[in-house]
């Protein structure tokens, strides 16, 4: 069955004087299908009116389903023995269409947010083609609840340091902050408690206070509450990662930012607008960024050896500042402290 867009293309090419053979080759369809569309002269997909074999046995199906304790397999066996020639997939499809033996699905819920009210944030593991090999990466994503503006980045691991780095970059990308940041009870932010009783880590609470928002966790098991950001991970898996290769982490994050710029300008059917157009309405409701935003940093405490070097991440040696202790009472002279605690600060933009 040809889709409506293909049928429209066939009629348009025929109006341009293309032959049936040329149209079939251009659209990769059979010539019989092209002739059928031209014969109908309409792009509307015809409705198939096929008689349902199981419709005449509906009452028997209801009775057998009760006798067989709700087993579709047993009901199909009984119908087959009674002479009904119907495959098992066709039988179960008939039951689904008529709501037999299945409880109707209840909507999970619908959440509406005012401009600047909420920004869900979450992470998901992905395999990133980095430098010719597949690297395990954590994809951090943030979405504005009202306009659906998307921003995501990749990290080799996701600790509080990476969380602050990502949120800082996301706030700069959006040029503002929503009132609350919805999280999935992650240990990166949560100190204790879940849902409404969640208490954030003091470090993350201070970070949120600096930008003027509040961390909020949804109830355990209520994954639909964060559906706006969860849905974006599948969008990233199918729309961004396939066929792409990156040289390093910076290259991957640069492509991610450029891709966000493009997808935020694409119209969404359920919104009847683009996220960028809705963001023009939401942006005035966002809280302004501080005039000075300190760069996130990770503090390392290391022992300085005799030569004045310290080891960081077991891979690189950094020259440390040699610290001299004052001479102790009774000491002959002043010697460098062999186990002086030194600190280095690693900044990551």
Tab-separated table of C-alpha atoms in Angstrom:
chain	number	residue	atom	x	y	z
A	1	UNK	CA	0.000	0.000	0.000
A	2	UNK	CA	1.535	3.259	-1.184
A	3	UNK	CA	1.612	6.204	1.193
A	4	UNK	CA	-0.192	9.423	0.418
A	5	UNK	CA	3.065	11.309	-0.197
A	6	UNK	CA	4.126	8.748	-2.836
A	7	UNK	CA	0.732	8.984	-4.526
A	8	UNK	CA	1.009	12.761	-4.651
A	9	UNK	CA	4.466	12.452	-6.221
A	10	UNK	CA	3.107	10.085	-8.879
A	11	UNK	CA	0.327	12.500	-9.854
A	12	UNK	CA	2.730	15.450	-9.885
A	13	UNK	CA	5.249	13.656	-12.129
A	14	UNK	CA	2.446	12.611	-14.473
A	15	UNK	CA	1.344	16.259	-14.773
A	16	UNK	CA	4.936	17.136	-15.695
A	17	UNK	CA	4.749	14.748	-18.643
A	18	UNK	CA	6.765	11.836	-17.185
A	19	UNK	CA	6.015	8.358	-18.480
A	20	UNK	CA	4.850	5.474	-16.303
A	21	UNK	CA	8.234	3.782	-16.602
A	22	UNK	CA	10.119	6.963	-15.615
A	23	UNK	CA	7.840	7.535	-12.606
A	24	UNK	CA	8.280	3.943	-11.431
A	25	UNK	CA	12.053	4.197	-11.663
A	26	UNK	CA	12.190	7.564	-9.917
A	27	UNK	CA	10.027	6.488	-6.977
A	28	UNK	CA	11.185	2.838	-6.841
A	29	UNK	CA	7.673	1.416	-7.192
A	30	UNK	CA	6.143	-0.995	-9.682
A	31	UNK	CA	4.545	0.192	-12.903
A	32	UNK	CA	1.307	-1.537	-11.908
A	33	UNK	CA	1.179	0.584	-8.740
A	34	UNK	CA	1.766	3.741	-10.793
A	35	UNK	CA	-1.047	2.820	-13.231
A	36	UNK	CA	-3.384	2.107	-10.314
A	37	UNK	CA	-2.781	5.566	-8.821
A	38	UNK	CA	-3.204	7.259	-12.195
A	39	UNK	CA	-6.397	5.315	-12.793
A	40	UNK	CA	-7.828	6.477	-9.469
A	41	UNK	CA	-6.638	10.065	-10.050
A	42	UNK	CA	-6.474	10.791	-6.317
A	43	UNK	CA	-3.731	10.822	-3.703
A	44	UNK	CA	-6.034	9.523	-0.966
A	45	UNK	CA	-5.084	6.102	0.381
A	46	UNK	CA	-8.019	3.724	-0.277
A	47	UNK	CA	-9.579	2.045	2.706
A	48	UNK	CA	-9.470	-1.737	2.630
A	49	UNK	CA	-12.833	-3.299	3.387
A	50	UNK	CA	-11.917	-6.881	4.212
A	51	UNK	CA	-14.414	-9.092	6.042
A	52	UNK	CA	-13.155	-10.291	9.415
A	53	UNK	CA	-13.328	-14.058	9.697
A	54	UNK	CA	-13.503	-13.989	13.475
A	55	UNK	CA	-16.378	-11.499	13.620
A	56	UNK	CA	-18.983	-14.247	13.287
A	57	UNK	CA	-17.342	-16.117	16.213
A	58	UNK	CA	-17.180	-13.147	18.590
A	59	UNK	CA	-19.591	-14.635	21.113
A	60	UNK	CA	-17.706	-17.954	21.034
A	61	UNK	CA	-14.436	-16.125	21.645
A	62	UNK	CA	-15.869	-14.331	24.689
A	63	UNK	CA	-17.203	-17.616	26.089
A	64	UNK	CA	-13.991	-19.556	25.459
A	65	UNK	CA	-11.860	-16.759	26.897
A	66	UNK	CA	-13.745	-17.069	30.167
A	67	UNK	CA	-13.561	-20.871	30.187
A	68	UNK	CA	-9.837	-20.910	29.358
A	69	UNK	CA	-8.928	-18.436	32.121
A	70	UNK	CA	-7.973	-15.704	29.671
A	71	UNK	CA	-5.473	-17.778	27.646
A	72	UNK	CA	-5.472	-16.599	24.028
A	73	UNK	CA	-3.428	-19.624	22.999
A	74	UNK	CA	-6.056	-22.073	24.302
A	75	UNK	CA	-8.896	-20.074	22.743
A	76	UNK	CA	-7.146	-20.135	19.374
A	77	UNK	CA	-6.637	-23.899	19.664
A	78	UNK	CA	-10.328	-24.431	20.402
A	79	UNK	CA	-11.368	-22.256	17.457
A	80	UNK	CA	-8.988	-24.077	15.126
A	81	UNK	CA	-10.382	-27.447	16.198
A	82	UNK	CA	-13.881	-26.072	15.551
A	83	UNK	CA	-12.907	-25.397	11.929
A	84	UNK	CA	-12.009	-21.675	11.941
A	85	UNK	CA	-9.057	-21.117	9.614
A	86	UNK	CA	-7.395	-18.133	11.262
A	87	UNK	CA	-3.755	-17.568	12.178
A	88	UNK	CA	-2.816	-16.727	15.732
A	89	UNK	CA	-1.517	-13.194	14.880
A	90	UNK	CA	-4.762	-12.448	13.026
A	91	UNK	CA	-6.759	-13.752	15.991
A	92	UNK	CA	-4.911	-11.599	18.542
A	93	UNK	CA	-5.159	-8.569	16.217
A	94	UNK	CA	-8.927	-9.059	16.067
A	95	UNK	CA	-9.084	-9.180	19.862
A	96	UNK	CA	-7.041	-5.981	20.146
A	97	UNK	CA	-9.240	-4.110	17.670
A	98	UNK	CA	-12.415	-5.120	19.499
A	99	UNK	CA	-11.001	-4.797	23.019
A	100	UNK	CA	-11.519	-8.452	23.884
A	101	UNK	CA	-9.589	-9.770	26.866
A	102	UNK	CA	-7.587	-6.598	27.299
A	103	UNK	CA	-8.135	-3.694	29.620
A	104	UNK	CA	-8.166	-0.354	27.802
A	105	UNK	CA	-4.941	1.562	28.201
A	106	UNK	CA	-5.224	4.492	30.532
A	107	UNK	CA	-3.358	7.671	29.608
A	108	UNK	CA	-0.220	8.045	31.695
A	109	UNK	CA	-0.934	11.713	32.276
A	110	UNK	CA	-0.508	15.074	30.679
A	111	UNK	CA	1.669	17.822	32.070
A	112	UNK	CA	1.456	21.451	31.070
A	113	UNK	CA	4.019	24.029	32.153
A	114	UNK	CA	3.985	27.769	32.081
A	115	UNK	CA	6.898	29.599	30.431
A	116	UNK	CA	9.979	29.460	32.633
A	117	UNK	CA	8.425	27.031	35.123
A	118	UNK	CA	10.458	23.817	34.723
A	119	UNK	CA	13.505	22.343	32.972
A	120	UNK	CA	13.853	18.514	33.220
A	121	UNK	CA	17.429	17.182	33.324
A	122	UNK	CA	18.614	13.576	33.058
A	123	UNK	CA	21.465	11.390	31.797
A	124	UNK	CA	21.595	8.209	29.740
A	125	UNK	CA	24.498	5.907	28.713
A	126	UNK	CA	25.399	5.652	25.031
A	127	UNK	CA	28.217	4.241	22.931
A	128	UNK	CA	30.041	7.126	21.273
A	129	UNK	CA	32.202	6.524	18.133
A	130	UNK	CA	35.252	8.398	19.352
A	131	UNK	CA	38.651	8.264	17.668
A	132	UNK	CA	37.829	5.131	15.689
A	133	UNK	CA	36.581	3.122	18.691
A	134	UNK	CA	33.344	2.908	20.609
A	135	UNK	CA	33.601	4.712	23.944
A	136	UNK	CA	31.065	4.452	26.721
A	137	UNK	CA	29.665	7.923	27.327
A	138	UNK	CA	27.083	9.568	29.527
A	139	UNK	CA	24.695	11.783	27.588
A	140	UNK	CA	23.459	14.696	29.684
A	141	UNK	CA	20.324	16.417	28.422
A	142	UNK	CA	18.198	19.362	29.504
A	143	UNK	CA	14.852	20.437	28.008
A	144	UNK	CA	12.665	23.433	28.734
A	145	UNK	CA	9.221	22.204	29.748
A	146	UNK	CA	7.270	24.850	27.829
A	147	UNK	CA	9.146	25.436	24.573
A	148	UNK	CA	10.945	22.019	24.362
A	149	UNK	CA	14.292	23.694	23.690
A	150	UNK	CA	16.915	20.911	23.776
A	151	UNK	CA	20.562	20.958	24.851
A	152	UNK	CA	22.783	17.917	25.396
A	153	UNK	CA	26.478	17.038	25.767
A	154	UNK	CA	28.645	13.919	26.195
A	155	UNK	CA	30.972	13.089	29.100
A	156	UNK	CA	33.182	10.065	29.906
A	157	UNK	CA	31.682	10.047	33.414
A	158	UNK	CA	29.065	12.090	35.212
A	159	UNK	CA	29.860	13.286	38.703
A	160	UNK	CA	28.906	16.482	40.495
A	161	UNK	CA	31.707	18.270	38.692
A	162	UNK	CA	30.418	17.215	35.243
A	163	UNK	CA	26.865	18.022	36.347
A	164	UNK	CA	27.825	21.590	37.215
A	165	UNK	CA	29.806	21.921	33.977
A	166	UNK	CA	26.854	20.717	31.893
A	167	UNK	CA	24.226	22.833	33.638
A	168	UNK	CA	26.425	25.916	33.347
A	169	UNK	CA	26.803	25.341	29.605
A	170	UNK	CA	23.067	24.665	29.249
A	171	UNK	CA	22.139	27.875	31.075
A	172	UNK	CA	24.483	29.849	28.848
A	173	UNK	CA	22.976	28.200	25.763
A	174	UNK	CA	19.442	29.105	26.902
A	175	UNK	CA	20.521	32.496	28.271
A	176	UNK	CA	18.426	31.941	31.361
A	177	UNK	CA	17.208	29.519	34.022
A	178	UNK	CA	13.762	28.093	34.782
A	179	UNK	CA	12.342	28.085	38.297
A	180	UNK	CA	12.851	24.352	38.963
A	181	UNK	CA	15.131	21.635	37.575
A	182	UNK	CA	13.436	18.216	37.591
A	183	UNK	CA	15.797	15.275	38.243
A	184	UNK	CA	15.393	11.513	38.452
A	185	UNK	CA	16.495	11.023	42.089
A	186	UNK	CA	20.103	10.813	40.934
A	187	UNK	CA	22.780	10.397	43.611
A	188	UNK	CA	24.742	13.176	41.911
A	189	UNK	CA	22.283	15.705	43.322
A	190	UNK	CA	20.360	13.847	46.036
A	191	UNK	CA	21.754	13.684	49.565
A	192	UNK	CA	18.804	11.779	51.043
A	193	UNK	CA	15.118	11.243	50.453
A	194	UNK	CA	13.141	10.848	47.234
A	195	UNK	CA	10.409	12.774	45.474
A	196	UNK	CA	9.052	15.651	47.520
A	197	UNK	CA	11.225	14.653	50.491
A	198	UNK	CA	14.449	14.917	48.471
A	199	UNK	CA	17.228	16.935	50.089
A	200	UNK	CA	20.037	17.947	47.690
A	201	UNK	CA	23.739	17.763	48.443
A	202	UNK	CA	24.919	21.082	49.945
A	203	UNK	CA	27.356	21.532	47.070
A	204	UNK	CA	24.565	21.237	44.480
A	205	UNK	CA	22.152	23.291	46.579
A	206	UNK	CA	24.701	26.113	46.646
A	207	UNK	CA	25.140	25.783	42.878
A	208	UNK	CA	21.360	26.056	42.362
A	209	UNK	CA	21.146	29.048	44.692
A	210	UNK	CA	23.816	30.844	42.685
A	211	UNK	CA	21.661	30.635	39.542
A	212	UNK	CA	18.327	31.103	41.306
A	213	UNK	CA	16.570	27.766	40.722
A	214	UNK	CA	15.597	24.735	42.811
A	215	UNK	CA	16.249	21.020	42.289
A	216	UNK	CA	13.033	18.946	42.373
A	217	UNK	CA	12.847	15.130	42.165
A	218	UNK	CA	9.833	13.232	40.860
A	219	UNK	CA	8.311	10.356	42.817
A	220	UNK	CA	9.964	6.944	42.516
A	221	UNK	CA	8.352	5.010	39.662
A	222	UNK	CA	6.740	8.084	38.124
A	223	UNK	CA	8.939	8.076	35.022
A	224	UNK	CA	6.223	9.768	32.952
A	225	UNK	CA	6.855	12.919	34.946
A	226	UNK	CA	10.193	13.310	33.137
A	227	UNK	CA	8.909	12.176	29.744
A	228	UNK	CA	9.984	15.361	27.986
A	229	UNK	CA	13.682	14.717	28.600
A	230	UNK	CA	13.467	10.897	28.434
A	231	UNK	CA	11.926	11.047	24.972
A	232	UNK	CA	14.849	13.102	23.735
A	233	UNK	CA	17.340	10.293	24.395
A	234	UNK	CA	15.648	8.089	21.797
A	235	UNK	CA	15.620	11.101	19.491
A	236	UNK	CA	19.398	11.433	19.981
A	237	UNK	CA	19.976	7.693	19.439
A	238	UNK	CA	18.090	7.634	16.145
A	239	UNK	CA	18.686	11.123	14.819
A	240	UNK	CA	22.171	12.160	15.922
A	241	UNK	CA	24.465	9.204	16.652
A	242	UNK	CA	23.966	6.928	13.577
A	243	UNK	CA	26.679	7.435	10.953
A	244	UNK	CA	28.638	10.061	12.895
A	245	UNK	CA	32.276	9.773	13.998
A	246	UNK	CA	34.156	12.132	16.280
A	247	UNK	CA	37.842	12.763	16.883
A	248	UNK	CA	37.569	13.627	20.586
A	249	UNK	CA	35.118	14.715	23.261
A	250	UNK	CA	35.292	18.371	22.257
A	251	UNK	CA	34.458	17.476	18.657
A	252	UNK	CA	31.461	15.389	19.763
A	253	UNK	CA	30.104	18.160	21.977
A	254	UNK	CA	30.631	20.742	19.242
A	255	UNK	CA	28.559	18.650	16.818
A	256	UNK	CA	25.926	18.130	19.527
A	257	UNK	CA	25.568	21.881	20.017
A	258	UNK	CA	25.276	22.478	16.261
A	259	UNK	CA	22.661	19.728	15.993
A	260	UNK	CA	20.664	21.322	18.828
A	261	UNK	CA	20.676	24.591	16.873
A	262	UNK	CA	19.103	22.796	13.904
A	263	UNK	CA	16.503	20.621	15.650
A	264	UNK	CA	15.325	23.541	17.787
A	265	UNK	CA	14.238	25.285	14.575
A	266	UNK	CA	12.263	22.321	13.229
A	267	UNK	CA	8.467	22.461	13.578
A	268	UNK	CA	6.824	19.941	15.908
A	269	UNK	CA	3.432	18.626	14.928
A	270	UNK	CA	1.961	18.472	18.435
A	271	UNK	CA	3.235	21.973	19.227
A	272	UNK	CA	2.214	23.467	15.862
A	273	UNK	CA	5.352	25.585	16.101
A	274	UNK	CA	9.093	25.265	16.436
A	275	UNK	CA	10.828	25.201	19.845
A	276	UNK	CA	12.697	28.344	18.837
A	277	UNK	CA	9.407	30.185	18.186
A	278	UNK	CA	7.990	29.121	21.560
A	279	UNK	CA	11.294	30.009	23.202
A	280	UNK	CA	10.774	33.604	22.099
A	281	UNK	CA	7.741	33.604	24.401
A	282	UNK	CA	9.451	31.705	27.213
A	283	UNK	CA	12.735	33.589	27.291
A	284	UNK	CA	11.356	36.713	29.047
A	285	UNK	CA	9.988	34.435	31.809
A	286	UNK	CA	13.376	32.805	32.465
A	287	UNK	CA	15.489	34.041	35.334
A	288	UNK	CA	18.485	36.085	34.257
A	289	UNK	CA	21.978	34.675	34.601
A	290	UNK	CA	24.331	36.192	37.193
A	291	UNK	CA	26.649	38.895	35.933
A	292	UNK	CA	29.627	36.766	36.913
A	293	UNK	CA	29.500	32.992	36.487
A	294	UNK	CA	32.475	31.212	38.110
A	295	UNK	CA	33.899	28.365	36.081
A	296	UNK	CA	33.307	24.946	37.694
A	297	UNK	CA	36.478	23.358	38.987
A	298	UNK	CA	37.514	20.086	40.594
A	299	UNK	CA	39.852	20.311	43.587
A	300	UNK	CA	42.534	17.608	43.925
A	301	UNK	CA	44.613	17.135	47.056
A	302	UNK	CA	47.924	15.352	46.527
A	303	UNK	CA	51.129	14.716	48.480
A	304	UNK	CA	54.228	16.377	47.093
A	305	UNK	CA	57.245	14.102	46.688
A	306	UNK	CA	60.877	14.972	47.359
A	307	UNK	CA	61.413	16.222	43.796
A	308	UNK	CA	58.439	18.566	44.005
A	309	UNK	CA	56.112	16.575	41.717
A	310	UNK	CA	52.566	15.296	42.216
A	311	UNK	CA	50.660	12.601	40.316
A	312	UNK	CA	47.266	13.374	38.826
A	313	UNK	CA	45.024	10.636	37.350
A	314	UNK	CA	48.089	8.300	37.344
A	315	UNK	CA	49.052	9.571	33.894
A	316	UNK	CA	50.662	12.969	34.165
A	317	UNK	CA	53.119	14.560	36.560
A	318	UNK	CA	52.631	18.203	37.451
A	319	UNK	CA	55.278	20.457	38.938
A	320	UNK	CA	54.099	21.462	42.384
A	321	UNK	CA	55.039	24.536	44.350
A	322	UNK	CA	57.714	23.596	46.866
A	323	UNK	CA	56.574	24.442	50.359
A	324	UNK	CA	59.060	24.995	53.166
A	325	UNK	CA	58.089	24.416	56.736
A	326	UNK	CA	59.555	26.596	59.469
A	327	UNK	CA	62.384	24.867	61.309
A	328	UNK	CA	61.325	22.918	64.355
A	329	UNK	CA	62.825	23.642	67.715
A	330	UNK	CA	66.206	22.029	68.037
A	331	UNK	CA	66.504	21.418	64.310
A	332	UNK	CA	69.833	22.182	62.648
A	333	UNK	CA	68.393	23.742	59.486
A	334	UNK	CA	65.192	24.075	57.476
A	335	UNK	CA	64.309	21.201	55.162
A	336	UNK	CA	61.560	20.992	52.569
A	337	UNK	CA	58.530	19.156	53.835
A	338	UNK	CA	58.532	15.745	52.244
A	339	UNK	CA	54.838	15.150	52.855
A	340	UNK	CA	53.384	18.583	52.418
A	341	UNK	CA	49.785	18.553	51.222
A	342	UNK	CA	49.504	20.409	47.937
A	343	UNK	CA	46.457	21.155	45.868
A	344	UNK	CA	45.906	21.572	42.172
A	345	UNK	CA	42.803	22.864	40.555
A	346	UNK	CA	41.648	21.356	37.288
A	347	UNK	CA	39.275	23.565	35.371
A	348	UNK	CA	37.008	22.198	32.716
A	349	UNK	CA	34.916	24.455	30.528
